[in-house]
XYZ file of C-alpha atoms in Angstrom:
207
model
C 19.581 15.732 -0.992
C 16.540 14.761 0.899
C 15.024 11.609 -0.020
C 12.014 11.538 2.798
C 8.713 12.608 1.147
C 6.775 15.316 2.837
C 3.984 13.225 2.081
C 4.766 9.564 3.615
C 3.019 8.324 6.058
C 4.435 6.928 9.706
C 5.054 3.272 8.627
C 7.572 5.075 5.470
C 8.885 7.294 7.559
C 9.624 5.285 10.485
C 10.496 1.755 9.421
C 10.257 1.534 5.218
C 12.707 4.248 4.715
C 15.333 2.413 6.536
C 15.604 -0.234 4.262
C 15.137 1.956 1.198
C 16.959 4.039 1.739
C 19.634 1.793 2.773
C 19.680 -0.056 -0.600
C 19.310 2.744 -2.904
C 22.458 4.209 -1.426
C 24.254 1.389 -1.077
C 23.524 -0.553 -3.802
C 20.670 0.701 -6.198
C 22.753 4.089 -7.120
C 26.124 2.464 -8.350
C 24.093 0.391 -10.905
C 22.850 1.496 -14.491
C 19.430 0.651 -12.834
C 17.149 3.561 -13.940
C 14.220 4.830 -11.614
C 11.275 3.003 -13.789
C 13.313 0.079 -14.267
C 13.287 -0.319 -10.490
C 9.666 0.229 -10.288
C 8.857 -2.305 -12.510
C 11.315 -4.893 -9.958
C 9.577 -3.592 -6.955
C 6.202 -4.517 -8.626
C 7.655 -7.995 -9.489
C 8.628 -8.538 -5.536
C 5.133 -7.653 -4.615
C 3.283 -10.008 -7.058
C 5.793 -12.930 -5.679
C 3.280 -12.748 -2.809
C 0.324 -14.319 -4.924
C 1.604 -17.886 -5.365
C 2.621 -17.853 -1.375
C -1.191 -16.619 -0.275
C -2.925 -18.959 -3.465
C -1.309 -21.695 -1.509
C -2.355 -20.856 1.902
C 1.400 -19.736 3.257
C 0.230 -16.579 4.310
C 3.135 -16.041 6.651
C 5.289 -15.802 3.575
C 2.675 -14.025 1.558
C 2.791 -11.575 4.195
C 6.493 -11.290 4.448
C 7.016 -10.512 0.386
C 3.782 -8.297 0.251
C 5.765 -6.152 2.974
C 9.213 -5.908 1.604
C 7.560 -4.818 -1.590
C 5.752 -1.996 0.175
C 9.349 -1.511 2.077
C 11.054 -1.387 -1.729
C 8.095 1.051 -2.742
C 10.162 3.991 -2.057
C 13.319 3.390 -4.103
C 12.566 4.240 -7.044
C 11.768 7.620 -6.247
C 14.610 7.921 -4.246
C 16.972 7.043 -6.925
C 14.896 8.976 -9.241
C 15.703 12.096 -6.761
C 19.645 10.707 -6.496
C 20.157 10.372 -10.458
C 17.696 13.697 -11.210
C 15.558 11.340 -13.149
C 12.348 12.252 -11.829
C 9.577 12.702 -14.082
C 5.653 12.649 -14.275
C 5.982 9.276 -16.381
C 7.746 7.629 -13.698
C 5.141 9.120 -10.705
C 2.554 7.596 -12.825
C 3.799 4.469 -13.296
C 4.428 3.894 -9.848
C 0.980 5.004 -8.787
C -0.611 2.612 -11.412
C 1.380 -0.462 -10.446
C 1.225 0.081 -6.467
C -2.628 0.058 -7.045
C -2.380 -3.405 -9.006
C -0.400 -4.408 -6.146
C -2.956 -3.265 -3.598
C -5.879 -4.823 -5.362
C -4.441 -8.362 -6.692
C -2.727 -8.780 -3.118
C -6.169 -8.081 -1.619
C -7.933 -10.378 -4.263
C -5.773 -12.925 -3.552
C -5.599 -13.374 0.451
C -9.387 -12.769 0.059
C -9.603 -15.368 -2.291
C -7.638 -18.388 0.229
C -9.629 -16.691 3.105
C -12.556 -17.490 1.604
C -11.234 -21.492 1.269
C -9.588 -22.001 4.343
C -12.599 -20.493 6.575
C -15.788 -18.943 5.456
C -16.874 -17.861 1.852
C -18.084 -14.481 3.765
C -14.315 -13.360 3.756
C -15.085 -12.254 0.731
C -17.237 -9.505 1.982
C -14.561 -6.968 4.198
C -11.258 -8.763 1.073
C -13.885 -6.623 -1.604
C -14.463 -2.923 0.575
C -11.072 -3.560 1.346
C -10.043 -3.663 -1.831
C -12.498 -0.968 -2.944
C -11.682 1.687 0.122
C -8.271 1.230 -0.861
C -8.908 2.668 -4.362
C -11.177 5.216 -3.685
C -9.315 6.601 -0.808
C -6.084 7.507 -2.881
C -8.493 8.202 -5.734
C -10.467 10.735 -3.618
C -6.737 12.027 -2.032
C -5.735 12.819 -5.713
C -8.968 14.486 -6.531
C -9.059 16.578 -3.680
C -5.440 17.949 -4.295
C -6.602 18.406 -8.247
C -9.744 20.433 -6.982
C -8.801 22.062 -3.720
C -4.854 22.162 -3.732
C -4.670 20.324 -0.401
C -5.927 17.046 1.233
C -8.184 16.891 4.037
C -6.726 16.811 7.911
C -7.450 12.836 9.465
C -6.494 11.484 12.494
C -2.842 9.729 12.605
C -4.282 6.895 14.819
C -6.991 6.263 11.852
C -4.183 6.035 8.581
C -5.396 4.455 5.733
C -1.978 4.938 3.755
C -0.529 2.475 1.558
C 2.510 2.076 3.968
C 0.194 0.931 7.076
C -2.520 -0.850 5.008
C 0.488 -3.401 3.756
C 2.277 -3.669 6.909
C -1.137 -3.995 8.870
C -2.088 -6.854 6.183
C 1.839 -8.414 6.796
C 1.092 -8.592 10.330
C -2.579 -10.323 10.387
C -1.145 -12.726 7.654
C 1.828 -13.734 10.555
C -1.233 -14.255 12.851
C -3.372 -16.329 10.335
C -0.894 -19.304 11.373
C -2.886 -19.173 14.617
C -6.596 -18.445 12.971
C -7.719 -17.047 9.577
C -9.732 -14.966 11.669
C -7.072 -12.484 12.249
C -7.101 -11.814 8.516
C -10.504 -11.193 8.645
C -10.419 -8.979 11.550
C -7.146 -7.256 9.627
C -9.117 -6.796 6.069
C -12.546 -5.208 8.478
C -10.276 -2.645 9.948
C -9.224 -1.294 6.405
C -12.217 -1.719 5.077
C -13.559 0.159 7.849
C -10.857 3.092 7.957
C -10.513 3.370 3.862
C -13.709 3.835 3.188
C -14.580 5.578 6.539
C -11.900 8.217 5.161
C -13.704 8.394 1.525
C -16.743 9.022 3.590
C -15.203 12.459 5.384
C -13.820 13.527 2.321
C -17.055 13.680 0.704
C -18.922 15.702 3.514
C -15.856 17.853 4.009
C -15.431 18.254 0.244
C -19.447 19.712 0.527
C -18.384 22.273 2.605
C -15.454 23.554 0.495
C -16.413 23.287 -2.519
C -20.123 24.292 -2.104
């Protein structure tokens, strides 16, 4: 059975998966564990990032933020294993990862704004926004139009590389909080750059 979404992105497919994968077969799929059950753990993991960012460890905030988003996928897998999936479960999982995504970014936002300058707060909030609107405008657009609009690989705004790009400038913050800034500007930049396209390509589809 194939457990690799047509749909993830090249952080999923090329790194996330491996560990996923590897613990829903191995471990995940002899246990009673259902597929929402696991969602709700994965969530859990990912929130265990708050208290390390709130108190400025943002290498470790980094690190659990990332093996949530590496964890994101089992659920569905097992769902897929057990032949448990369901529209309940897809929604739950969509609803939670975007808590995730915006409390994360809150919260790093939040310390940025303490340990260097209160205009962090600036790029933590499109951030934050761009990364709603761009899976808000991705589900839209396959409501409306049955399909989502072509972007450039090297320009990915998914989940997968916004959390692994956010792991990796919270490593580098041990050096300067300005990494994070840098890191939070790019996504800011690319999310809402993204919502941007949509709309003007959306114009020319839908008239």
């Amino acid at each position: 059975m194939l457990l690799i979404k047509r749909e993830d992105g090249p952080v999923s497919r090329h790194l996330n998966r491996r560990l996923s994968m590897l613990i829903t077969l191995k471990i995940l799929y002899r246990t009673s564990l259902t597929p929402n059950q696991v969602t709700f753990i994965v969530f859990v993991i990912t929130l265990s990032s708050l208290p390390a960012y709130l108190s400025g460890i943002y290498w470790l905030g980094g690190l659990l933020a990332q093996l949530g988003s590496m964890l994101d996928g089992c659920d569905g897998e097992l769902a897929r294993l057990k032949g448990m999936s369901s529209e309940r479960g897809a929604f739950y999982d969509t609803v939670l990862d975007r808590y995730s995504d915006i409390l994360v970014t809150m919260m790093v936002t939040y310390r940025l704004c303490i340990d260097f300058r209160t205009y962090a707060w600036i790029p933590g909030f499109l951030a934050a926004v761009g990364g709603i609107m761009t899976s808000y405008t991705a589900t839209i657009l396959k409501y409306r139009v049955g399909m989502d609009i072509k972007w450039p690989l090297l320009l990915s705004d998914g989940r997968d590389v916004r959390m692994l790009l956010l792991a990796l400038g919270s490593f580098l913050a041990h050096l300067s909080p300005l990494y994070l800034v840098y890191t939070l500007s790019w996504i800011a930049f690319v999310t809402n750059l993204k919502v941007a396209y949509r709309l003007v390509k959306a114009t020319e589809i839908l008239g």
